[in-house]
mmCIF file of C-alpha atoms in Angstrom:
data_model
loop_
_atom_site.group_PDB
_atom_site.id
_atom_site.type_symbol
_atom_site.label_atom_id
_atom_site.label_comp_id
_atom_site.label_asym_id
_atom_site.label_seq_id
_atom_site.Cartn_x
_atom_site.Cartn_y
_atom_site.Cartn_z
ATOM 1 C CA MET J 1178 44.278 31.638 133.046
ATOM 2 C CA VAL J 1179 47.581 33.232 132.193
ATOM 3 C CA GLN J 1180 46.238 34.308 128.812
ATOM 4 C CA GLN J 1181 43.214 35.938 130.459
ATOM 5 C CA ILE J 1182 45.472 37.882 132.861
ATOM 6 C CA LEU J 1183 47.682 39.060 129.982
ATOM 7 C CA LYS J 1184 44.576 40.072 127.977
ATOM 8 C CA CYS J 1185 43.169 42.066 130.889
ATOM 9 C CA SER J 1186 46.554 43.733 131.495
ATOM 10 C CA ALA J 1187 46.810 44.713 127.817
ATOM 11 C CA TYR J 1188 43.262 46.099 127.916
ATOM 12 C CA SER J 1189 44.046 48.114 131.065
ATOM 13 C CA PHE J 1190 47.244 49.462 129.401
ATOM 14 C CA ASP J 1191 45.334 50.509 126.240
ATOM 15 C CA VAL J 1192 42.664 52.297 128.302
ATOM 16 C CA GLN J 1193 45.347 54.106 130.330
ATOM 17 C CA ASN J 1194 47.237 55.026 127.134
ATOM 18 C CA LEU J 1195 44.081 56.424 125.491
ATOM 19 C CA LYS J 1196 43.299 58.418 128.587
ATOM 20 C CA THR J 1197 46.805 59.943 128.632
ATOM 21 C CA ARG J 1198 46.605 60.810 124.968
ATOM 22 C CA TYR J 1199 43.191 62.414 125.479
ATOM 23 C CA LEU J 1200 44.546 64.649 128.273
ATOM 24 C CA ILE J 1201 47.611 65.663 126.196
ATOM 25 C CA GLY J 1202 45.389 66.452 123.221
ATOM 26 C CA LYS J 1203 43.061 68.532 125.364
ATOM 27 C CA LYS J 1204 45.989 70.566 126.722
ATOM 28 C CA SER J 1205 47.425 71.020 123.200
ATOM 29 C CA THR J 1206 44.105 72.307 121.896
ATOM 30 C CA LYS J 1207 43.876 74.782 124.739
ATOM 31 C CA LYS J 1208 47.430 76.035 124.127
ATOM 32 C CA THR J 1209 46.788 76.327 120.384
ATOM 33 C CA VAL J 1210 43.840 78.614 121.083
ATOM 34 C CA GLU J 1211 45.989 80.674 123.473
ATOM 35 C CA VAL J 1212 48.809 80.996 120.930
ATOM 36 C CA ALA J 1213 46.392 82.126 118.224
ATOM 37 C CA LYS J 1214 44.935 84.703 120.610
ATOM 38 C CA LEU J 1215 48.429 86.018 121.468
ATOM 39 C CA GLN J 1216 49.352 86.233 117.799
ATOM 40 C CA ASP J 1217 46.264 88.335 117.121
ATOM 41 C CA GLU J 1218 47.034 90.609 120.045
ATOM 42 C CA GLY J 1219 50.725 90.840 119.186
ATOM 43 C CA THR J 1220 50.667 92.076 115.597
ATOM 44 C CA LEU J 1221 52.258 95.315 116.727
ATOM 45 C CA PHE J 1222 55.402 93.415 117.668
ATOM 46 C CA GLN J 1223 56.198 91.516 114.492
ATOM 47 C CA LYS J 1224 59.482 93.385 114.396
ATOM 48 C CA VAL J 1225 61.545 92.689 117.509
ATOM 49 C CA GLY J 1226 64.650 94.741 116.786
ATOM 50 C CA GLU J 1227 65.970 97.962 115.291
ATOM 51 C CA PRO J 1228 68.797 98.355 112.752
ATOM 52 C CA LYS J 1229 72.214 99.054 114.208
ATOM 53 C CA PRO J 1230 72.509 102.865 114.460
ATOM 54 C CA PRO J 1231 75.505 104.787 113.095
ATOM 55 C CA VAL J 1232 78.460 105.049 115.466
ATOM 56 C CA GLU J 1233 77.795 107.795 117.961
ATOM 57 C CA ILE J 1234 80.487 110.326 118.827
ATOM 58 C CA PRO J 1235 80.810 111.110 122.538
ATOM 59 C CA TYR J 1236 80.430 114.720 123.548
ATOM 60 C CA GLN J 1237 83.723 116.516 124.034
ATOM 61 C CA ASN J 1238 83.939 120.099 125.229
ATOM 62 C CA PRO J 1239 85.452 122.212 123.800
ATOM 63 C CA GLY J 1240 87.246 119.814 121.460
ATOM 64 C CA ASP J 1241 84.046 118.511 119.924
ATOM 65 C CA LEU J 1242 83.968 119.981 116.393
ATOM 66 C CA GLY J 1243 80.182 120.225 116.634
ATOM 67 C CA VAL J 1244 80.340 123.103 119.126
ATOM 68 C CA PHE J 1245 82.251 125.414 116.795
ATOM 69 C CA GLU J 1246 80.428 128.203 114.978
ATOM 70 C CA THR J 1247 81.735 127.199 111.549
ATOM 71 C CA ARG J 1248 80.330 123.727 112.109
ATOM 72 C CA ILE J 1249 77.026 124.664 113.727
ATOM 73 C CA SER J 1250 75.864 126.762 110.749
ATOM 74 C CA THR J 1251 76.757 124.039 108.226
ATOM 75 C CA LYS J 1252 75.098 121.314 110.291
ATOM 76 C CA LYS J 1253 71.918 123.393 110.568
ATOM 77 C CA LYS J 1254 71.738 123.773 106.785
ATOM 78 C CA ILE J 1255 72.243 120.030 106.274
ATOM 79 C CA MET J 1256 69.559 119.159 108.838
ATOM 80 C CA ASP J 1257 67.174 121.539 107.019
ATOM 81 C CA ALA J 1258 67.951 119.701 103.762
ATOM 82 C CA LEU J 1259 67.159 116.386 105.426
ATOM 83 C CA ARG J 1260 63.754 117.744 106.402
ATOM 84 C CA ASP J 1261 63.077 119.005 102.870
ATOM 85 C CA LYS J 1262 60.761 116.539 101.110
ATOM 86 C CA ASN J 1263 61.950 117.707 97.699
ATOM 87 C CA VAL J 1264 65.581 116.778 98.394
ATOM 88 C CA SER J 1265 66.557 113.103 98.016
ATOM 89 C CA ILE J 1266 70.371 113.212 97.665
ATOM 90 C CA ILE J 1267 72.664 115.461 99.724
ATOM 91 C CA GLY J 1268 76.447 115.876 99.330
ATOM 92 C CA ILE J 1269 78.948 116.874 102.011
ATOM 93 C CA CYS J 1270 82.319 117.836 100.519
ATOM 94 C CA GLY J 1271 85.701 119.070 101.701
ATOM 95 C CA MET J 1272 89.427 118.391 101.659
ATOM 96 C CA GLY J 1273 90.872 115.311 103.344
ATOM 97 C CA GLY J 1274 91.084 115.666 107.128
ATOM 98 C CA VAL J 1275 88.595 118.559 107.383
ATOM 99 C CA GLY J 1276 86.055 116.496 109.346
ATOM 100 C CA LYS J 1277 83.393 115.374 106.849
ATOM 101 C CA THR J 1278 82.897 111.935 108.409
ATOM 102 C CA THR J 1279 82.860 113.341 111.947
ATOM 103 C CA MET J 1280 80.170 115.851 110.994
ATOM 104 C CA THR J 1281 78.149 113.203 109.163
ATOM 105 C CA LYS J 1282 78.121 110.950 112.240
ATOM 106 C CA GLN J 1283 76.971 113.860 114.376
ATOM 107 C CA ILE J 1284 74.204 114.654 111.882
ATOM 108 C CA ALA J 1285 73.087 111.004 111.861
ATOM 109 C CA ASN J 1286 72.948 110.989 115.661
ATOM 110 C CA GLU J 1287 70.950 114.233 115.741
ATOM 111 C CA ALA J 1288 68.553 112.921 113.109
ATOM 112 C CA LYS J 1289 68.068 109.793 115.211
ATOM 113 C CA VAL J 1290 67.381 111.785 118.381
ATOM 114 C CA ASP J 1291 64.961 114.056 116.506
ATOM 115 C CA LYS J 1292 63.313 110.959 114.969
ATOM 116 C CA LEU J 1293 63.601 112.356 111.431
ATOM 117 C CA PHE J 1294 63.868 108.804 110.059
ATOM 118 C CA ASP J 1295 62.654 105.397 111.093
ATOM 119 C CA GLU J 1296 65.743 103.528 109.874
ATOM 120 C CA PHE J 1297 69.423 104.363 109.334
ATOM 121 C CA ALA J 1298 72.072 102.622 107.253
ATOM 122 C CA TRP J 1299 75.777 103.445 106.811
ATOM 123 C CA ALA J 1300 78.396 102.179 104.347
ATOM 124 C CA ASP J 1301 82.089 103.132 103.964
ATOM 125 C CA ILE J 1302 82.874 103.275 100.245
ATOM 126 C CA SER J 1303 86.649 104.078 99.870
ATOM 127 C CA GLN J 1304 88.638 104.522 96.661
ATOM 128 C CA VAL J 1305 87.463 101.438 94.754
ATOM 129 C CA PRO J 1306 83.698 100.892 95.245
ATOM 130 C CA ASN J 1307 82.783 97.243 95.819
ATOM 131 C CA VAL J 1308 79.032 96.741 95.279
ATOM 132 C CA ILE J 1309 78.968 93.473 97.285
ATOM 133 C CA LYS J 1310 80.671 95.068 100.296
ATOM 134 C CA ILE J 1311 78.427 98.121 100.143
ATOM 135 C CA GLN J 1312 75.341 95.919 100.032
ATOM 136 C CA ASP J 1313 76.628 93.859 102.981
ATOM 137 C CA GLN J 1314 77.139 96.936 105.161
ATOM 138 C CA LEU J 1315 73.729 98.375 104.365
ATOM 139 C CA ALA J 1316 71.964 95.026 104.711
ATOM 140 C CA GLU J 1317 73.412 94.540 108.196
ATOM 141 C CA ASN J 1318 71.964 97.891 109.324
ATOM 142 C CA LEU J 1319 68.594 97.128 107.748
ATOM 143 C CA GLY J 1320 68.276 93.572 109.035
ATOM 144 C CA LEU J 1321 68.406 92.099 105.512
ATOM 145 C CA LYS J 1322 70.023 88.648 105.121
ATOM 146 C CA ILE J 1323 71.820 88.453 101.791
ATOM 147 C CA LYS J 1324 75.225 87.040 102.825
ATOM 148 C CA ASP J 1325 74.576 83.729 101.075
ATOM 149 C CA ILE J 1326 73.653 85.430 97.780
ATOM 150 C CA THR J 1327 76.662 85.952 95.507
ATOM 151 C CA ASP J 1328 74.990 87.560 92.495
ATOM 152 C CA LYS J 1329 75.009 91.358 93.008
ATOM 153 C CA TYR J 1330 71.941 91.809 90.760
ATOM 154 C CA VAL J 1331 69.895 89.329 92.788
ATOM 155 C CA ARG J 1332 71.115 91.103 95.925
ATOM 156 C CA ALA J 1333 70.034 94.451 94.447
ATOM 157 C CA GLU J 1334 66.559 93.049 93.812
ATOM 158 C CA ARG J 1335 66.324 91.796 97.420
ATOM 159 C CA PHE J 1336 67.498 95.209 98.540
ATOM 160 C CA ARG J 1337 64.770 96.919 96.513
ATOM 161 C CA GLU J 1338 62.176 94.565 97.994
ATOM 162 C CA ARG J 1339 63.411 95.427 101.488
ATOM 163 C CA LEU J 1340 63.242 99.162 100.878
ATOM 164 C CA GLY J 1341 59.712 98.857 99.514
ATOM 165 C CA SER J 1342 58.452 96.369 102.123
ATOM 166 C CA ASP J 1343 56.997 99.034 104.414
ATOM 167 C CA ARG J 1344 55.948 102.208 102.629
ATOM 168 C CA SER J 1345 55.288 103.977 105.921
ATOM 169 C CA LYS J 1346 58.913 103.955 107.082
ATOM 170 C CA SER J 1347 61.491 106.622 106.150
ATOM 171 C CA ILE J 1348 65.145 105.650 105.666
ATOM 172 C CA LEU J 1349 68.423 107.641 105.762
ATOM 173 C CA VAL J 1350 71.306 105.958 103.905
ATOM 174 C CA ILE J 1351 74.818 107.373 104.385
ATOM 175 C CA LEU J 1352 77.555 106.596 101.870
ATOM 176 C CA ASP J 1353 80.817 107.822 103.367
ATOM 177 C CA ASP J 1354 84.072 108.593 101.522
ATOM 178 C CA VAL J 1355 82.868 108.351 97.952
ATOM 179 C CA TRP J 1356 85.757 108.813 95.487
ATOM 180 C CA GLU J 1357 84.042 108.124 92.184
ATOM 181 C CA ASP J 1358 80.545 107.884 90.725
ATOM 182 C CA ILE J 1359 78.343 105.039 91.982
ATOM 183 C CA VAL J 1360 75.297 103.895 90.025
ATOM 184 C CA LEU J 1361 72.847 103.713 92.926
ATOM 185 C CA GLU J 1362 70.519 101.365 91.053
ATOM 186 C CA THR J 1363 73.210 98.642 90.981
ATOM 187 C CA ILE J 1364 73.168 98.599 94.791
ATOM 188 C CA GLY J 1365 69.397 98.357 94.905
ATOM 189 C CA PHE J 1366 68.259 101.946 95.322
ATOM 190 C CA PRO J 1367 65.415 103.356 93.244
ATOM 191 C CA SER J 1368 66.170 106.198 90.817
ATOM 192 C CA ALA J 1369 66.768 109.549 92.482
ATOM 193 C CA GLY J 1370 63.503 111.073 93.709
ATOM 194 C CA ASP J 1371 61.348 108.015 92.944
ATOM 195 C CA ASP J 1372 60.952 107.148 96.615
ATOM 196 C CA LYS J 1373 60.225 110.150 98.831
ATOM 197 C CA ARG J 1374 60.804 108.043 101.987
ATOM 198 C CA LEU J 1375 64.475 107.513 101.085
ATOM 199 C CA LYS J 1376 67.264 110.063 101.485
ATOM 200 C CA ILE J 1377 70.917 109.480 100.615
ATOM 201 C CA LEU J 1378 73.741 111.424 102.257
ATOM 202 C CA LEU J 1379 77.139 111.339 100.490
ATOM 203 C CA THR J 1380 80.566 112.510 101.679
ATOM 204 C CA SER J 1381 83.343 113.111 99.170
ATOM 205 C CA ARG J 1382 86.602 114.929 98.584
ATOM 206 C CA ASP J 1383 85.415 115.685 95.054
ATOM 207 C CA LYS J 1384 82.460 118.007 94.545
ATOM 208 C CA ASP J 1385 82.122 116.855 90.921
ATOM 209 C CA VAL J 1386 81.372 113.322 92.161
ATOM 210 C CA CYS J 1387 78.394 114.637 94.129
ATOM 211 C CA LYS J 1388 77.219 116.586 91.093
ATOM 212 C CA ARG J 1389 77.446 113.568 88.815
ATOM 213 C CA MET J 1390 75.506 111.511 91.373
ATOM 214 C CA LYS J 1391 72.743 114.151 91.102
ATOM 215 C CA ALA J 1392 72.988 115.574 94.609
ATOM 216 C CA GLN J 1393 70.397 118.353 94.842
ATOM 217 C CA ARG J 1394 72.153 120.085 97.736
ATOM 218 C CA ILE J 1395 75.926 120.155 98.253
ATOM 219 C CA PHE J 1396 77.570 121.595 101.370
ATOM 220 C CA ASP J 1397 81.227 122.475 101.895
ATOM 221 C CA VAL J 1398 82.959 121.653 105.190
ATOM 222 C CA ASN J 1399 85.614 124.327 105.639
ATOM 223 C CA ILE J 1400 88.672 124.609 107.854
ATOM 224 C CA LEU J 1401 88.397 126.035 111.375
ATOM 225 C CA ASN J 1402 89.075 129.662 112.144
ATOM 226 C CA GLU J 1403 91.944 130.761 114.360
ATOM 227 C CA LYS J 1404 89.975 130.793 117.604
ATOM 228 C CA GLU J 1405 88.404 127.386 116.941
ATOM 229 C CA SER J 1406 91.769 125.938 115.948
ATOM 230 C CA TRP J 1407 93.334 127.053 119.223
ATOM 231 C CA GLU J 1408 90.490 125.601 121.303
ATOM 232 C CA LEU J 1409 90.769 122.237 119.562
ATOM 233 C CA PHE J 1410 94.579 122.132 119.686
ATOM 234 C CA LYS J 1411 94.672 123.205 123.335
ATOM 235 C CA GLU J 1412 92.348 120.386 124.305
ATOM 236 C CA LYS J 1413 94.223 117.684 122.379
ATOM 237 C CA ALA J 1414 97.624 118.846 123.619
ATOM 238 C CA GLU J 1415 96.205 119.291 127.135
ATOM 239 C CA ILE J 1416 97.588 122.811 127.459
ATOM 240 C CA SER J 1417 96.485 124.119 130.838
ATOM 241 C CA ASP J 1418 96.537 127.663 132.184
ATOM 242 C CA ASP J 1419 99.608 126.946 134.330
ATOM 243 C CA VAL J 1420 101.817 125.958 131.379
ATOM 244 C CA THR J 1421 104.972 128.012 130.923
ATOM 245 C CA ASN J 1422 104.689 131.074 128.715
ATOM 246 C CA ASP J 1423 107.393 129.747 126.386
ATOM 247 C CA ILE J 1424 105.509 126.527 125.660
ATOM 248 C CA LYS J 1425 102.191 128.367 125.328
ATOM 249 C CA GLY J 1426 103.694 130.843 122.877
ATOM 250 C CA THR J 1427 105.201 128.007 120.846
ATOM 251 C CA ALA J 1428 101.923 126.084 120.960
ATOM 252 C CA GLU J 1429 100.058 129.085 119.520
ATOM 253 C CA GLU J 1430 102.552 129.259 116.666
ATOM 254 C CA VAL J 1431 102.268 125.503 116.029
ATOM 255 C CA THR J 1432 98.481 125.909 115.902
ATOM 256 C CA LYS J 1433 98.770 128.576 113.205
ATOM 257 C CA GLU J 1434 101.043 126.333 111.152
ATOM 258 C CA CYS J 1435 98.374 123.590 111.178
ATOM 259 C CA GLY J 1436 96.216 125.911 109.074
ATOM 260 C CA GLY J 1437 92.851 125.138 110.684
ATOM 261 C CA LEU J 1438 92.800 121.551 109.411
ATOM 262 C CA PRO J 1439 91.176 119.477 112.213
ATOM 263 C CA LEU J 1440 93.035 116.248 111.441
ATOM 264 C CA THR J 1441 96.407 118.025 111.666
ATOM 265 C CA LEU J 1442 95.449 119.917 114.812
ATOM 266 C CA VAL J 1443 94.328 116.731 116.559
ATOM 267 C CA THR J 1444 97.295 114.632 115.385
ATOM 268 C CA VAL J 1445 100.009 117.227 116.145
ATOM 269 C CA GLY J 1446 98.316 118.164 119.426
ATOM 270 C CA LYS J 1447 98.295 114.574 120.653
ATOM 271 C CA ALA J 1448 101.901 114.048 119.474
ATOM 272 C CA LEU J 1449 103.121 117.023 121.534
ATOM 273 C CA ASN J 1450 100.994 116.308 124.603
ATOM 274 C CA LYS J 1451 103.090 116.596 127.799
ATOM 275 C CA LYS J 1452 106.325 116.960 125.786
ATOM 276 C CA SER J 1453 109.358 119.026 126.791
ATOM 277 C CA GLU J 1454 109.914 122.558 125.515
ATOM 278 C CA HIS J 1455 112.650 121.497 123.083
ATOM 279 C CA VAL J 1456 110.252 118.997 121.452
ATOM 280 C CA TRP J 1457 107.741 121.792 120.914
ATOM 281 C CA LYS J 1458 110.414 124.039 119.411
ATOM 282 C CA ASN J 1459 111.567 121.283 117.056
ATOM 283 C CA ALA J 1460 107.980 120.573 115.916
ATOM 284 C CA LEU J 1461 107.501 124.271 115.112
ATOM 285 C CA GLU J 1462 110.650 124.280 112.991
ATOM 286 C CA GLU J 1463 109.499 121.124 111.158
ATOM 287 C CA LEU J 1464 106.190 122.750 110.340
ATOM 288 C CA ARG J 1465 107.765 126.035 109.266
ATOM 289 C CA ASN J 1466 110.169 124.236 106.975
ATOM 290 C CA SER J 1467 107.477 122.109 105.287
ATOM 291 C CA ARG J 1468 108.504 118.903 107.046
ATOM 292 C CA VAL J 1469 105.164 118.090 108.577
ATOM 293 C CA ALA J 1470 105.614 114.356 107.919
ATOM 294 C CA TYR J 1471 108.593 114.261 110.355
ATOM 295 C CA ILE J 1472 106.364 114.835 113.395
ATOM 296 C CA ARG J 1473 105.366 111.604 115.108
ATOM 297 C CA GLY J 1474 101.952 110.343 114.052
ATOM 298 C CA VAL J 1475 101.540 112.866 111.250
ATOM 299 C CA GLN J 1476 103.001 110.632 108.541
ATOM 300 C CA LYS J 1477 100.386 107.930 109.065
ATOM 301 C CA LEU J 1478 97.305 110.028 109.730
ATOM 302 C CA VAL J 1479 97.793 113.305 107.827
ATOM 303 C CA TYR J 1480 100.486 112.914 105.156
ATOM 304 C CA SER J 1481 99.136 109.605 103.869
ATOM 305 C CA ARG J 1482 95.590 110.923 103.490
ATOM 306 C CA ILE J 1483 96.607 113.952 101.477
ATOM 307 C CA GLU J 1484 99.084 111.891 99.426
ATOM 308 C CA LEU J 1485 96.159 109.603 98.614
ATOM 309 C CA SER J 1486 94.230 112.565 97.170
ATOM 310 C CA TYR J 1487 97.318 113.470 95.126
ATOM 311 C CA ASN J 1488 97.767 109.927 93.809
ATOM 312 C CA TYR J 1489 94.093 109.709 92.900
ATOM 313 C CA LEU J 1490 94.277 112.655 90.503
ATOM 314 C CA GLU J 1491 93.264 111.497 87.044
ATOM 315 C CA SER J 1492 96.266 112.807 85.085
ATOM 316 C CA ASP J 1493 99.969 113.382 85.497
ATOM 317 C CA GLU J 1494 99.374 116.909 84.195
ATOM 318 C CA ALA J 1495 97.152 117.666 87.208
ATOM 319 C CA LYS J 1496 99.822 116.290 89.538
ATOM 320 C CA SER J 1497 102.431 118.416 87.753
ATOM 321 C CA LEU J 1498 100.485 121.630 88.146
ATOM 322 C CA LEU J 1499 99.740 120.953 91.824
ATOM 323 C CA LEU J 1500 103.444 120.363 92.524
ATOM 324 C CA LEU J 1501 104.238 123.538 90.602
ATOM 325 C CA CYS J 1502 101.849 125.465 92.903
ATOM 326 C CA SER J 1503 103.668 124.109 95.969
ATOM 327 C CA LEU J 1504 106.852 125.851 94.854
ATOM 328 C CA PHE J 1505 105.325 129.277 95.374
ATOM 329 C CA PRO J 1506 105.828 130.853 98.827
ATOM 330 C CA LYS J 1507 103.539 129.883 101.678
ATOM 331 C CA ASP J 1508 100.153 131.684 101.551
ATOM 332 C CA HIS J 1509 101.042 133.100 98.126
ATOM 333 C CA GLU J 1510 98.094 133.942 95.900
ATOM 334 C CA ILE J 1511 98.965 132.316 92.580
ATOM 335 C CA SER J 1512 97.673 133.928 89.394
ATOM 336 C CA THR J 1513 96.569 131.944 86.368
ATOM 337 C CA ASP J 1514 99.001 133.957 84.234
ATOM 338 C CA ASP J 1515 101.954 132.794 86.306
ATOM 339 C CA MET J 1516 100.860 129.152 86.067
ATOM 340 C CA VAL J 1517 100.405 129.410 82.295
ATOM 341 C CA ARG J 1518 103.897 130.889 81.821
ATOM 342 C CA TYR J 1519 105.590 128.293 84.011
ATOM 343 C CA ALA J 1520 103.628 125.407 82.536
ATOM 344 C CA TRP J 1521 104.543 126.564 79.047
ATOM 345 C CA GLY J 1522 108.193 127.179 79.880
ATOM 346 C CA LEU J 1523 108.613 123.866 81.711
ATOM 347 C CA GLU J 1524 106.699 121.920 79.040
ATOM 348 C CA LEU J 1525 104.349 120.339 81.583
ATOM 349 C CA PHE J 1526 101.754 119.453 78.961
ATOM 350 C CA LYS J 1527 102.590 117.282 75.977
ATOM 351 C CA ASP J 1528 99.700 118.227 73.714
ATOM 352 C CA THR J 1529 99.720 122.026 73.999
ATOM 353 C CA THR J 1530 101.535 123.882 71.246
ATOM 354 C CA THR J 1531 100.593 127.484 71.975
ATOM 355 C CA LEU J 1532 100.120 129.721 74.964
ATOM 356 C CA ILE J 1533 96.376 129.879 74.403
ATOM 357 C CA THR J 1534 96.008 126.086 74.402
ATOM 358 C CA THR J 1535 98.206 125.963 77.515
ATOM 359 C CA ARG J 1536 95.854 128.488 79.191
ATOM 360 C CA TYR J 1537 92.814 126.345 78.338
ATOM 361 C CA LYS J 1538 94.577 123.318 79.860
ATOM 362 C CA VAL J 1539 95.646 125.214 83.018
ATOM 363 C CA ASN J 1540 92.127 126.592 83.617
ATOM 364 C CA SER J 1541 90.610 123.132 83.168
ATOM 365 C CA ILE J 1542 93.040 121.533 85.633
ATOM 366 C CA ILE J 1543 92.536 124.364 88.152
ATOM 367 C CA ASP J 1544 88.790 123.655 88.149
ATOM 368 C CA ASN J 1545 89.539 119.967 88.753
ATOM 369 C CA LEU J 1546 91.949 120.687 91.616
ATOM 370 C CA LYS J 1547 89.493 123.098 93.245
ATOM 371 C CA SER J 1548 86.759 120.503 92.944
ATOM 372 C CA CYS J 1549 89.026 118.064 94.820
ATOM 373 C CA TYR J 1550 89.831 120.729 97.432
ATOM 374 C CA LEU J 1551 93.531 120.543 96.683
ATOM 375 C CA LEU J 1552 93.506 124.167 95.506
ATOM 376 C CA LEU J 1553 91.592 126.961 97.257
ATOM 377 C CA SER J 1554 90.102 130.095 95.732
ATOM 378 C CA ALA J 1555 91.774 133.414 96.529
ATOM 379 C CA ASP J 1556 91.113 137.045 95.613
ATOM 380 C CA ASN J 1557 91.217 138.433 92.074
ATOM 381 C CA GLY J 1558 90.750 135.036 90.417
ATOM 382 C CA CYS J 1559 93.903 133.641 92.022
ATOM 383 C CA VAL J 1560 94.315 130.360 93.849
ATOM 384 C CA ARG J 1561 96.350 129.231 96.841
ATOM 385 C CA LEU J 1562 97.452 126.048 98.593
ATOM 386 C CA HIS J 1563 96.566 125.127 102.128
ATOM 387 C CA ASP J 1564 99.806 125.057 104.142
ATOM 388 C CA VAL J 1565 99.561 121.366 104.985
ATOM 389 C CA ILE J 1566 98.802 120.357 101.402
ATOM 390 C CA ARG J 1567 101.724 122.483 100.249
ATOM 391 C CA ASP J 1568 104.020 120.746 102.756
ATOM 392 C CA VAL J 1569 102.894 117.295 101.589
ATOM 393 C CA CYS J 1570 103.393 118.249 97.934
ATOM 394 C CA LEU J 1571 106.935 119.429 98.661
ATOM 395 C CA GLN J 1572 107.643 116.140 100.409
ATOM 396 C CA ILE J 1573 106.302 114.215 97.411
ATOM 397 C CA ALA J 1574 108.461 116.278 95.011
ATOM 398 C CA SER J 1575 111.563 115.801 97.164
ATOM 399 C CA LYS J 1576 111.138 111.998 97.144
ATOM 400 C CA ASP J 1577 110.486 111.778 93.405
ATOM 401 C CA LYS J 1578 113.499 112.645 91.236
ATOM 402 C CA HIS J 1579 111.294 113.107 88.203
ATOM 403 C CA ALA J 1580 109.171 115.597 90.108
ATOM 404 C CA TYR J 1581 112.127 117.862 90.864
ATOM 405 C CA ILE J 1582 112.330 121.442 89.705
ATOM 406 C CA GLY J 1583 115.356 123.642 90.411
ATOM 407 C CA LEU J 1584 114.550 125.707 93.462
ATOM 408 C CA LYS J 1585 116.391 128.648 94.988
ATOM 409 C CA GLU J 1586 115.811 130.618 98.147
ATOM 410 C CA ARG J 1587 116.098 134.365 97.737
ATOM 411 C CA ASN J 1588 114.828 136.802 100.405
ATOM 412 C CA GLY J 1589 112.504 134.130 101.728
ATOM 413 C CA GLN J 1590 110.851 133.752 98.308
ATOM 414 C CA ASN J 1591 110.874 130.498 96.326
ATOM 415 C CA MET J 1592 112.241 131.191 92.842
ATOM 416 C CA ILE J 1593 111.649 128.686 90.086
ATOM 417 C CA THR J 1594 114.601 128.050 87.843
ATOM 418 C CA MET J 1595 113.145 127.900 84.372
ATOM 419 C CA ASN J 1596 115.090 124.924 83.024
ATOM 420 C CA ARG J 1597 113.360 123.258 80.115
ATOM 421 C CA THR J 1598 115.382 120.086 80.636
ATOM 422 C CA MET J 1599 113.762 119.614 84.068
ATOM 423 C CA GLN J 1600 110.183 118.594 84.165
ATOM 424 C CA LEU J 1601 107.466 117.499 86.548
ATOM 425 C CA VAL J 1602 105.705 114.192 86.253
#
């Protein structure tokens, strides 16, 4: 009797279990059909995110560099180049602190608003290019997971696959602060011009770098004019209309001494914001006497950046000639003949034995320094130094005993003492 009860109970349990399983299976089948239907309907949403956009710069008026005439015209030309289907690599060049990165960010934001490209990627390069780090930055923007891959060549192949995965999408890649040539194929880019969907925007302090990287269009970012400089400085120093005439007059003179270089205008302006009149007067004297690094904040942000450009020059001879140029009076237009005579008399170059070979060397170095924006072109084939670069060069020379040349002040003019026993490094 007990066995019959247990047998019936087991039978009832099995029937109940089968019934439960049947109902679960029926629900699962129904849900499977619904999922398949949703997948078919949802093919437009296979991608559920967008790459991280470049950092946007908030609008600032009138301190925003983008509102200035000298910037508007350059930005328009660069935007036109981005729209040109025959241009694949674009270079933006200028001296350190002139605002290349700021302009590039603004251009990226405008291109995003105008929907010129479907995807954007940004990488900071710096002095020593690191392929792995560059790939990591770009991959993050493009949603590519390569962190676990250590071989840069395998990474490059994955990068190429990612760029070619959707032939309908256009991509803008920005490589900021490029100091030396980069072989784009090692990162994972196709050869220049092979992929019309891809555009690369470079920024560099060296125009020759952009040329060697086969940039089809290269744009110079120049310093601000006097009116633009005053507007930017006034905003950063918070100079209002009710400020005393003495401080306003001093501020205008300080602005002129900054030479239209945005980084210096912003840094000095912020350093003098809400300061007493005697602080303003002292800052003006520091600037006039080529002691720009003594103003608070300038050493770190301005001096160090220009010194970096100086240190990165390929030869000691180039450094020597640049320091020599800094010994000429402020705003002086330096002739090639003067540089040849001084370089010859001071024995700056070890391998030149005649004046003609010295001239060849001087002309070659001048071209290099102009390409790096450390020397500026002047009238009649002359060159000149930007005031801030001149100040930094004099500070470098004063700290380095080997870089010293006898210097005299006579009627406000710097006179070089031609002493063959003294030489520049």
